[in-house]
């Protein structure tokens, strides 16, 4: 795709971005699911998610945007274009958070998208193509694994039915939580999943240290590293902690610990590029004086190189099996994302929008996953990053500066206007 230079109206839209309004909306969203330490716990498809959706819909209504929702709960807010039949340019991110999440991961991209549309209104900018802000369902996967579920369904990589029986730690089915979420906004029009989409640009905090270290307010994201997720289930037999001889036990936790140690060795990387995380573990019966009969743990492995992530991911099951002694083990892949490279023309446009706005910038890859990965399968895609304090994220202390967030929203507004007026 070749991209024309940005027109004046794209820069006018950027100039109309209102830092205070953007910050106030982020602050209002941060109240929904607020936890101590300035954090947010807003799990996907929870009452808090429902409340955030209602607030977003009220803002969209006041801006005259038309709202629609698809079967996985992705919420779309549309600003009409001069050519309503043109495929929309999309932007957005997610409103769900990690259990101990921050005020910016995800919600910034949704609120910045809304701000970009409001800025276009304020600047009197009409676009040829419609522009839609999307709040993707369950990007985090913290409650219902895997992550990026909404964008996966939208891109046709999975079906809603693939996920309805996923259960959270309390045993609640995703299908039931999704039905409750959809029922909470009965007046929102239903739309089919999927495109066509003309282009997608997502704004997000970097969640890493590079922009802050470089003293930059915005970055043009080149792509996302690859990622493999698994559920490992180890099954043994419960027994009395005081009476059962250790040699006769089928202790699921003991074997799970051996598997995790072996996976650590597998992913050991002196260059510190490989990421390996076991972040979730469910132990049954979870009692101090019963030998564990069952353990489920998650595996998250990431690497920017396609061959390396393939090799490491393929080795997870044999590595776990080699540690099974008296127990049985089942390894279920739940996510397989190859590394993503964003469309160079969109990366160029983000960079030139920043340049035209007088914002020095750099190109950088994303260590975190994003819904943009799945949109990149459908249309030219890119991302705008803004710095966050010390790169801290998935943590209540996540922090970002209002001026940086506004700078990212300006670049987003100019980029969207540029794409929608091609
Ligand atoms: C998304 O939050 C991720 O895990 O990268
Ligand atoms: Mn995110
Ligand atoms: Mn996240």
Tab-separated table of C-alpha atoms and ligand atoms in Angstrom:
chain	number	residue	atom	x	y	z
A	1	UNK	CA	0.000	0.000	0.000
A	2	UNK	CA	1.383	3.419	-0.843
A	3	UNK	CA	0.480	6.236	1.445
A	4	UNK	CA	0.029	9.872	0.430
A	5	UNK	CA	1.448	12.693	2.555
A	6	UNK	CA	-0.813	13.821	5.357
A	7	UNK	CA	-3.293	16.492	4.379
A	8	UNK	CA	-3.906	19.594	6.446
A	9	UNK	CA	-7.158	18.276	7.844
A	10	UNK	CA	-5.310	15.335	9.423
A	11	UNK	CA	-3.091	17.785	11.254
A	12	UNK	CA	-6.129	19.894	12.187
A	13	UNK	CA	-7.739	16.823	13.756
A	14	UNK	CA	-4.551	16.197	15.730
A	15	UNK	CA	-4.474	19.793	16.939
A	16	UNK	CA	-8.016	19.443	18.279
A	17	UNK	CA	-7.101	16.591	20.635
A	18	UNK	CA	-7.929	17.722	24.159
A	19	UNK	CA	-5.417	16.479	26.741
A	20	UNK	CA	-7.689	17.246	29.690
A	21	UNK	CA	-10.725	15.481	28.234
A	22	UNK	CA	-8.624	12.416	27.433
A	23	UNK	CA	-7.197	12.339	30.959
A	24	UNK	CA	-10.600	12.861	32.606
A	25	UNK	CA	-12.065	9.950	30.651
A	26	UNK	CA	-9.172	7.711	31.648
A	27	UNK	CA	-9.700	8.762	35.272
A	28	UNK	CA	-13.420	7.979	35.045
A	29	UNK	CA	-12.687	4.531	33.613
A	30	UNK	CA	-10.066	3.936	36.331
A	31	UNK	CA	-12.851	4.206	38.927
A	32	UNK	CA	-14.522	1.103	37.499
A	33	UNK	CA	-12.835	-1.808	39.244
A	34	UNK	CA	-10.435	0.455	41.173
A	35	UNK	CA	-8.141	-1.414	43.574
A	36	UNK	CA	-5.651	-0.083	46.151
A	37	UNK	CA	-2.419	1.407	44.811
A	38	UNK	CA	-4.145	3.209	41.892
A	39	UNK	CA	-4.713	-0.108	40.110
A	40	UNK	CA	-7.702	-1.552	38.289
A	41	UNK	CA	-9.189	-5.043	38.360
A	42	UNK	CA	-11.732	-5.185	35.522
A	43	UNK	CA	-11.895	-8.770	34.293
A	44	UNK	CA	-13.370	-9.499	30.887
A	45	UNK	CA	-17.160	-10.014	30.845
A	46	UNK	CA	-17.475	-9.099	34.554
A	47	UNK	CA	-19.890	-6.610	36.141
A	48	UNK	CA	-17.040	-4.059	35.960
A	49	UNK	CA	-16.576	-4.718	32.242
A	50	UNK	CA	-20.321	-4.245	31.786
A	51	UNK	CA	-20.131	-0.919	33.651
A	52	UNK	CA	-17.196	0.249	31.511
A	53	UNK	CA	-19.107	-0.671	28.355
A	54	UNK	CA	-22.107	1.354	29.555
A	55	UNK	CA	-19.898	4.385	30.207
A	56	UNK	CA	-18.252	4.072	26.793
A	57	UNK	CA	-21.651	3.765	25.134
A	58	UNK	CA	-22.872	6.904	26.931
A	59	UNK	CA	-19.874	8.856	25.597
A	60	UNK	CA	-20.395	7.456	22.110
A	61	UNK	CA	-24.049	8.445	22.238
A	62	UNK	CA	-23.194	12.004	23.166
A	63	UNK	CA	-20.857	12.142	20.139
A	64	UNK	CA	-23.510	10.787	17.793
A	65	UNK	CA	-21.562	7.596	17.063
A	66	UNK	CA	-23.516	4.480	16.163
A	67	UNK	CA	-22.795	1.464	18.340
A	68	UNK	CA	-22.889	-2.206	17.459
A	69	UNK	CA	-21.691	-5.431	19.048
A	70	UNK	CA	-20.744	-8.834	17.640
A	71	UNK	CA	-21.231	-12.332	19.031
A	72	UNK	CA	-18.039	-12.304	21.138
A	73	UNK	CA	-18.948	-8.886	22.560
A	74	UNK	CA	-16.554	-6.714	20.553
A	75	UNK	CA	-18.082	-3.241	20.771
A	76	UNK	CA	-17.879	-0.936	17.707
A	77	UNK	CA	-18.494	2.845	17.682
A	78	UNK	CA	-18.784	4.278	14.200
A	79	UNK	CA	-18.273	7.766	12.823
A	80	UNK	CA	-19.789	7.783	9.377
A	81	UNK	CA	-17.715	8.615	6.314
A	82	UNK	CA	-18.623	10.533	3.179
A	83	UNK	CA	-18.675	7.159	1.467
A	84	UNK	CA	-20.609	4.927	3.895
A	85	UNK	CA	-20.013	1.924	1.661
A	86	UNK	CA	-16.232	2.211	2.060
A	87	UNK	CA	-14.682	-0.301	4.468
A	88	UNK	CA	-14.004	1.423	7.793
A	89	UNK	CA	-10.651	2.421	9.177
A	90	UNK	CA	-10.532	0.998	12.688
A	91	UNK	CA	-8.786	1.854	15.917
A	92	UNK	CA	-9.224	0.686	19.502
A	93	UNK	CA	-7.908	-1.684	22.122
A	94	UNK	CA	-9.429	-3.374	25.168
A	95	UNK	CA	-11.184	-2.430	28.407
A	96	UNK	CA	-10.454	-5.573	30.433
A	97	UNK	CA	-7.445	-5.589	32.767
A	98	UNK	CA	-5.202	-8.001	34.579
A	99	UNK	CA	-6.319	-8.914	38.149
A	100	UNK	CA	-3.740	-6.458	39.440
A	101	UNK	CA	-3.755	-4.213	36.414
A	102	UNK	CA	-3.194	-0.533	35.832
A	103	UNK	CA	-5.143	2.467	34.573
A	104	UNK	CA	-3.800	2.524	31.015
A	105	UNK	CA	-3.174	-0.946	29.538
A	106	UNK	CA	-5.932	-1.280	26.964
A	107	UNK	CA	-8.312	1.447	27.999
A	108	UNK	CA	-5.933	4.109	26.684
A	109	UNK	CA	-6.327	2.846	23.112
A	110	UNK	CA	-10.127	2.894	23.383
A	111	UNK	CA	-10.328	6.349	24.953
A	112	UNK	CA	-7.659	7.745	22.595
A	113	UNK	CA	-9.689	6.430	19.660
A	114	UNK	CA	-12.782	8.192	20.964
A	115	UNK	CA	-10.736	11.360	21.481
A	116	UNK	CA	-9.497	11.148	17.884
A	117	UNK	CA	-13.080	10.995	16.605
A	118	UNK	CA	-14.163	13.865	18.832
A	119	UNK	CA	-11.158	15.879	17.632
A	120	UNK	CA	-12.209	15.255	14.011
A	121	UNK	CA	-15.650	16.630	14.916
A	122	UNK	CA	-14.126	19.652	16.654
A	123	UNK	CA	-11.881	20.378	13.656
A	124	UNK	CA	-14.735	19.888	11.172
A	125	UNK	CA	-12.843	17.042	9.485
A	126	UNK	CA	-14.892	14.769	7.285
A	127	UNK	CA	-13.354	11.535	6.118
A	128	UNK	CA	-14.133	9.531	3.022
A	129	UNK	CA	-14.126	6.201	4.842
A	130	UNK	CA	-15.975	5.641	8.118
A	131	UNK	CA	-13.803	5.413	11.235
A	132	UNK	CA	-14.692	2.928	13.980
A	133	UNK	CA	-13.415	2.665	17.542
A	134	UNK	CA	-13.463	-0.907	18.805
A	135	UNK	CA	-13.316	-2.212	22.365
A	136	UNK	CA	-12.115	-5.785	21.796
A	137	UNK	CA	-13.412	-8.414	24.226
A	138	UNK	CA	-11.012	-10.210	26.561
A	139	UNK	CA	-7.633	-9.085	25.283
A	140	UNK	CA	-5.972	-9.966	28.571
A	141	UNK	CA	-7.113	-13.544	28.968
A	142	UNK	CA	-6.498	-13.130	32.700
A	143	UNK	CA	-9.919	-14.443	33.615
A	144	UNK	CA	-10.727	-16.586	30.575
A	145	UNK	CA	-7.576	-17.751	28.760
A	146	UNK	CA	-6.392	-17.255	26.092
A	147	UNK	CA	-5.764	-13.584	25.441
A	148	UNK	CA	-6.797	-11.567	22.333
A	149	UNK	CA	-9.989	-13.600	22.126
A	150	UNK	CA	-12.225	-10.915	20.635
A	151	UNK	CA	-9.853	-9.960	17.841
A	152	UNK	CA	-9.159	-13.637	17.138
A	153	UNK	CA	-12.861	-14.261	16.531
A	154	UNK	CA	-13.172	-11.063	14.492
A	155	UNK	CA	-10.289	-12.159	12.259
A	156	UNK	CA	-11.824	-15.622	11.819
A	157	UNK	CA	-8.901	-17.377	13.507
A	158	UNK	CA	-11.319	-18.977	16.019
A	159	UNK	CA	-15.051	-19.235	16.599
A	160	UNK	CA	-17.056	-18.095	19.624
A	161	UNK	CA	-17.997	-21.759	20.178
A	162	UNK	CA	-14.316	-22.595	20.686
A	163	UNK	CA	-14.360	-20.526	23.877
A	164	UNK	CA	-17.818	-20.812	25.471
A	165	UNK	CA	-16.793	-23.652	27.785
A	166	UNK	CA	-13.617	-21.971	29.091
A	167	UNK	CA	-14.043	-21.488	32.849
A	168	UNK	CA	-12.586	-18.875	35.163
A	169	UNK	CA	-11.003	-19.727	38.538
A	170	UNK	CA	-14.466	-19.669	40.153
A	171	UNK	CA	-15.826	-22.159	37.597
A	172	UNK	CA	-17.961	-19.638	35.693
A	173	UNK	CA	-18.358	-20.490	31.980
A	174	UNK	CA	-17.325	-17.859	29.465
A	175	UNK	CA	-20.553	-18.524	27.559
A	176	UNK	CA	-22.625	-17.500	30.590
A	177	UNK	CA	-20.539	-14.386	31.317
A	178	UNK	CA	-20.739	-13.403	27.633
A	179	UNK	CA	-24.518	-13.844	27.563
A	180	UNK	CA	-24.869	-11.631	30.651
A	181	UNK	CA	-22.617	-8.987	29.081
A	182	UNK	CA	-24.583	-8.935	25.838
A	183	UNK	CA	-27.901	-8.886	27.727
A	184	UNK	CA	-26.775	-5.783	29.627
A	185	UNK	CA	-26.845	-3.674	26.430
A	186	UNK	CA	-30.012	-4.942	24.712
A	187	UNK	CA	-30.397	-1.774	22.616
A	188	UNK	CA	-26.988	-2.080	20.959
A	189	UNK	CA	-27.341	-3.349	17.387
A	190	UNK	CA	-25.882	-6.782	16.637
A	191	UNK	CA	-23.418	-7.112	13.775
A	192	UNK	CA	-21.652	-10.061	12.214
A	193	UNK	CA	-18.019	-10.672	13.136
A	194	UNK	CA	-15.341	-9.807	10.617
A	195	UNK	CA	-14.376	-7.301	7.967
A	196	UNK	CA	-13.784	-5.846	5.535
A	197	UNK	CA	-11.501	-3.367	7.299
A	198	UNK	CA	-9.523	-0.751	5.358
A	199	UNK	CA	-6.771	-0.361	7.977
A	200	UNK	CA	-6.234	-0.619	11.743
A	201	UNK	CA	-4.126	1.514	14.083
A	202	UNK	CA	-4.009	0.894	17.846
A	203	UNK	CA	-2.630	3.237	20.495
A	204	UNK	CA	-1.158	1.665	23.636
A	205	UNK	CA	1.294	2.344	26.428
A	206	UNK	CA	4.627	0.733	25.572
A	207	UNK	CA	4.730	-1.493	28.691
A	208	UNK	CA	8.513	-1.485	28.327
A	209	UNK	CA	11.338	0.977	29.000
A	210	UNK	CA	12.561	2.065	25.541
A	211	UNK	CA	10.625	5.282	24.879
A	212	UNK	CA	11.171	6.627	28.379
A	213	UNK	CA	14.888	5.879	28.153
A	214	UNK	CA	15.058	7.691	24.813
A	215	UNK	CA	13.082	10.663	26.150
A	216	UNK	CA	10.431	10.305	23.433
A	217	UNK	CA	6.672	10.851	23.660
A	218	UNK	CA	5.662	8.495	20.857
A	219	UNK	CA	6.947	5.434	19.022
A	220	UNK	CA	6.000	3.734	15.756
A	221	UNK	CA	5.594	0.012	16.419
A	222	UNK	CA	7.097	-2.346	13.854
A	223	UNK	CA	5.566	-5.633	15.034
A	224	UNK	CA	4.934	-8.046	17.892
A	225	UNK	CA	7.008	-11.005	19.043
A	226	UNK	CA	5.695	-14.558	18.748
A	227	UNK	CA	3.945	-16.297	21.609
A	228	UNK	CA	2.831	-19.825	22.572
A	229	UNK	CA	0.435	-20.613	25.431
A	230	UNK	CA	-0.349	-23.993	26.989
A	231	UNK	CA	-2.395	-25.428	29.821
A	232	UNK	CA	-0.546	-28.262	31.530
A	233	UNK	CA	-2.718	-30.550	33.658
A	234	UNK	CA	-1.080	-33.037	35.986
A	235	UNK	CA	-3.278	-35.743	37.534
A	236	UNK	CA	-2.325	-37.899	40.505
A	237	UNK	CA	-4.207	-39.014	43.592
A	238	UNK	CA	-5.153	-37.240	46.795
A	239	UNK	CA	-3.868	-38.835	49.994
A	240	UNK	CA	-3.361	-38.084	53.694
A	241	UNK	CA	-0.311	-35.862	54.257
A	242	UNK	CA	0.494	-37.584	57.539
A	243	UNK	CA	0.027	-41.209	56.639
A	244	UNK	CA	0.772	-41.758	52.931
A	245	UNK	CA	4.431	-42.806	52.441
A	246	UNK	CA	6.141	-40.404	50.035
A	247	UNK	CA	7.363	-43.286	47.900
A	248	UNK	CA	3.772	-44.384	47.256
A	249	UNK	CA	2.300	-40.979	46.485
A	250	UNK	CA	1.031	-39.699	43.175
A	251	UNK	CA	1.680	-36.053	44.073
A	252	UNK	CA	0.547	-33.807	41.203
A	253	UNK	CA	2.166	-30.658	42.565
A	254	UNK	CA	5.525	-32.277	43.126
A	255	UNK	CA	5.601	-33.409	39.497
A	256	UNK	CA	4.285	-30.056	38.249
A	257	UNK	CA	7.193	-28.345	40.024
A	258	UNK	CA	9.653	-30.701	38.285
A	259	UNK	CA	8.034	-29.893	34.930
A	260	UNK	CA	8.306	-26.164	35.534
A	261	UNK	CA	11.981	-26.531	36.465
A	262	UNK	CA	12.600	-28.446	33.232
A	263	UNK	CA	10.743	-25.792	31.221
A	264	UNK	CA	12.929	-23.138	32.834
A	265	UNK	CA	15.977	-24.997	31.630
A	266	UNK	CA	14.488	-25.364	28.163
A	267	UNK	CA	13.908	-21.618	27.917
A	268	UNK	CA	17.129	-20.541	29.606
A	269	UNK	CA	18.611	-17.791	27.437
A	270	UNK	CA	21.838	-15.982	28.368
A	271	UNK	CA	20.908	-13.198	25.934
A	272	UNK	CA	17.656	-12.648	27.942
A	273	UNK	CA	15.448	-12.445	24.860
A	274	UNK	CA	13.269	-15.489	25.547
A	275	UNK	CA	10.338	-14.879	27.904
A	276	UNK	CA	8.997	-17.783	29.960
A	277	UNK	CA	6.190	-17.390	32.511
A	278	UNK	CA	4.067	-19.699	34.616
A	279	UNK	CA	1.496	-17.207	35.893
A	280	UNK	CA	-1.510	-19.332	36.796
A	281	UNK	CA	-1.730	-22.466	38.920
A	282	UNK	CA	-4.798	-24.235	40.250
A	283	UNK	CA	-4.105	-26.900	42.868
A	284	UNK	CA	-6.741	-29.459	43.890
A	285	UNK	CA	-7.807	-29.993	46.618
A	286	UNK	CA	-5.588	-27.076	47.779
A	287	UNK	CA	-5.414	-28.130	51.403
A	288	UNK	CA	-2.249	-28.138	53.555
A	289	UNK	CA	-2.674	-31.728	54.676
A	290	UNK	CA	-3.850	-33.420	51.472
A	291	UNK	CA	-1.447	-34.603	48.786
A	292	UNK	CA	-2.472	-32.647	45.644
A	293	UNK	CA	-4.392	-34.817	43.203
A	294	UNK	CA	-4.544	-32.339	40.340
A	295	UNK	CA	-2.618	-29.290	39.157
A	296	UNK	CA	-3.309	-27.017	36.220
A	297	UNK	CA	-0.615	-24.527	35.308
A	298	UNK	CA	-0.243	-22.117	32.416
A	299	UNK	CA	2.823	-21.699	30.204
A	300	UNK	CA	3.531	-18.455	28.309
A	301	UNK	CA	6.631	-18.432	26.072
A	302	UNK	CA	7.576	-15.527	23.777
A	303	UNK	CA	10.361	-14.820	21.309
A	304	UNK	CA	10.718	-12.487	18.317
A	305	UNK	CA	12.217	-15.158	16.052
A	306	UNK	CA	9.782	-17.472	14.263
A	307	UNK	CA	12.041	-20.547	14.264
A	308	UNK	CA	12.964	-20.142	17.932
A	309	UNK	CA	9.405	-19.734	19.168
A	310	UNK	CA	8.390	-22.737	17.063
A	311	UNK	CA	11.190	-24.867	18.537
A	312	UNK	CA	10.491	-23.842	22.132
A	313	UNK	CA	6.740	-24.241	21.821
A	314	UNK	CA	7.053	-27.658	20.209
A	315	UNK	CA	9.304	-28.795	23.072
A	316	UNK	CA	6.824	-27.982	25.857
A	317	UNK	CA	4.851	-31.225	25.736
A	318	UNK	CA	7.853	-33.610	25.562
A	319	UNK	CA	9.609	-31.650	28.313
A	320	UNK	CA	6.605	-32.041	30.627
A	321	UNK	CA	6.089	-35.706	29.719
A	322	UNK	CA	9.719	-36.479	30.555
A	323	UNK	CA	9.076	-35.329	34.140
A	324	UNK	CA	5.862	-37.325	34.676
A	325	UNK	CA	6.503	-40.236	37.053
A	326	UNK	CA	3.496	-41.527	38.997
A	327	UNK	CA	1.135	-38.929	37.514
A	328	UNK	CA	-0.348	-38.431	34.068
A	329	UNK	CA	0.039	-35.176	32.172
A	330	UNK	CA	-2.034	-33.481	29.481
A	331	UNK	CA	-0.592	-30.524	27.576
A	332	UNK	CA	-3.128	-28.402	25.696
A	333	UNK	CA	-1.982	-25.587	23.408
A	334	UNK	CA	-4.263	-22.570	23.929
A	335	UNK	CA	-2.562	-19.959	21.753
A	336	UNK	CA	-0.049	-19.937	18.914
A	337	UNK	CA	0.920	-16.532	17.563
A	338	UNK	CA	3.786	-16.311	15.120
A	339	UNK	CA	5.729	-13.039	15.222
A	340	UNK	CA	3.794	-10.225	13.525
A	341	UNK	CA	5.318	-7.615	11.223
A	342	UNK	CA	3.176	-4.522	10.763
A	343	UNK	CA	2.565	-3.048	7.321
A	344	UNK	CA	5.560	-0.799	6.515
A	345	UNK	CA	3.314	1.825	4.955
A	346	UNK	CA	1.318	2.183	8.188
A	347	UNK	CA	4.531	2.309	10.241
A	348	UNK	CA	5.749	5.030	7.852
A	349	UNK	CA	2.488	6.940	8.211
A	350	UNK	CA	2.624	6.832	12.033
A	351	UNK	CA	6.203	8.046	11.864
A	352	UNK	CA	5.441	10.826	9.414
A	353	UNK	CA	2.372	11.898	11.415
A	354	UNK	CA	4.605	12.235	14.482
A	355	UNK	CA	7.167	14.158	12.412
A	356	UNK	CA	4.530	16.509	10.997
A	357	UNK	CA	3.368	17.210	14.560
A	358	UNK	CA	6.902	18.018	15.685
A	359	UNK	CA	7.207	14.879	17.805
A	360	UNK	CA	10.545	13.068	17.525
A	361	UNK	CA	9.953	9.349	17.361
A	362	UNK	CA	11.579	5.952	17.040
A	363	UNK	CA	10.601	2.563	15.656
A	364	UNK	CA	10.317	-0.219	18.188
A	365	UNK	CA	8.903	-3.743	18.457
A	366	UNK	CA	6.246	-4.777	20.964
A	367	UNK	CA	7.056	-7.316	23.642
A	368	UNK	CA	3.400	-7.475	24.725
A	369	UNK	CA	0.710	-8.972	22.554
A	370	UNK	CA	-2.100	-6.834	21.171
A	371	UNK	CA	-5.328	-7.143	19.219
A	372	UNK	CA	-3.436	-5.463	16.371
A	373	UNK	CA	-1.744	-8.854	15.738
A	374	UNK	CA	-5.020	-10.337	14.539
A	375	UNK	CA	-6.078	-7.230	12.636
A	376	UNK	CA	-2.726	-7.414	10.825
A	377	UNK	CA	-3.993	-10.621	9.231
A	378	UNK	CA	-6.917	-8.714	7.720
A	379	UNK	CA	-5.688	-5.267	6.742
A	380	UNK	CA	-2.715	-2.875	6.813
A	381	UNK	CA	-2.047	-2.418	10.524
A	382	UNK	CA	0.191	-0.448	12.847
A	383	UNK	CA	0.423	0.827	16.402
A	384	UNK	CA	1.355	4.005	18.246
A	385	UNK	CA	3.165	3.586	21.573
A	386	UNK	CA	3.521	6.140	24.339
A	387	UNK	CA	5.924	5.744	27.264
A	388	UNK	CA	4.891	4.499	30.678
A	389	UNK	CA	6.828	5.047	33.876
A	390	UNK	CA	9.809	2.665	34.159
A	391	UNK	CA	8.050	0.378	31.680
A	392	UNK	CA	5.933	-1.033	34.511
A	393	UNK	CA	2.711	-2.753	33.419
A	394	UNK	CA	0.413	-5.576	34.562
A	395	UNK	CA	0.887	-3.893	37.918
A	396	UNK	CA	-1.244	-1.427	39.899
A	397	UNK	CA	1.606	1.095	39.745
A	398	UNK	CA	1.395	1.418	35.937
A	399	UNK	CA	1.686	5.141	35.191
A	400	UNK	CA	1.802	7.474	32.201
A	401	UNK	CA	1.934	11.257	31.713
A	402	UNK	CA	-1.127	13.157	30.464
A	403	UNK	CA	1.055	15.034	27.957
A	404	UNK	CA	2.480	11.792	26.499
A	405	UNK	CA	-0.968	10.207	26.311
A	406	UNK	CA	-2.211	13.304	24.463
A	407	UNK	CA	0.773	13.221	22.092
A	408	UNK	CA	-0.071	9.606	21.221
A	409	UNK	CA	-3.719	10.545	20.656
A	410	UNK	CA	-2.631	13.357	18.307
A	411	UNK	CA	-0.529	10.983	16.249
A	412	UNK	CA	-3.433	8.531	16.247
A	413	UNK	CA	-5.923	11.202	15.103
A	414	UNK	CA	-3.662	12.329	12.254
A	415	UNK	CA	-2.935	8.764	11.192
A	416	UNK	CA	-6.615	7.775	11.203
A	417	UNK	CA	-7.635	10.866	9.255
A	418	UNK	CA	-4.836	10.154	6.779
A	419	UNK	CA	-5.920	6.544	6.319
A	420	UNK	CA	-9.611	7.395	6.057
A	421	UNK	CA	-8.986	10.023	3.390
A	422	UNK	CA	-6.794	7.942	1.153
B	1	LIG	C1	-1.178	-8.917	26.918
B	1	LIG	O1	-1.498	-8.261	27.867
B	1	LIG	C2	0.004	-9.734	26.906
B	1	LIG	O2	0.029	-10.696	27.665
B	1	LIG	O3	0.955	-9.413	26.189
B	2	LIG	MN1	-3.083	-4.245	26.436
B	3	LIG	MN1	-2.177	-6.387	29.202
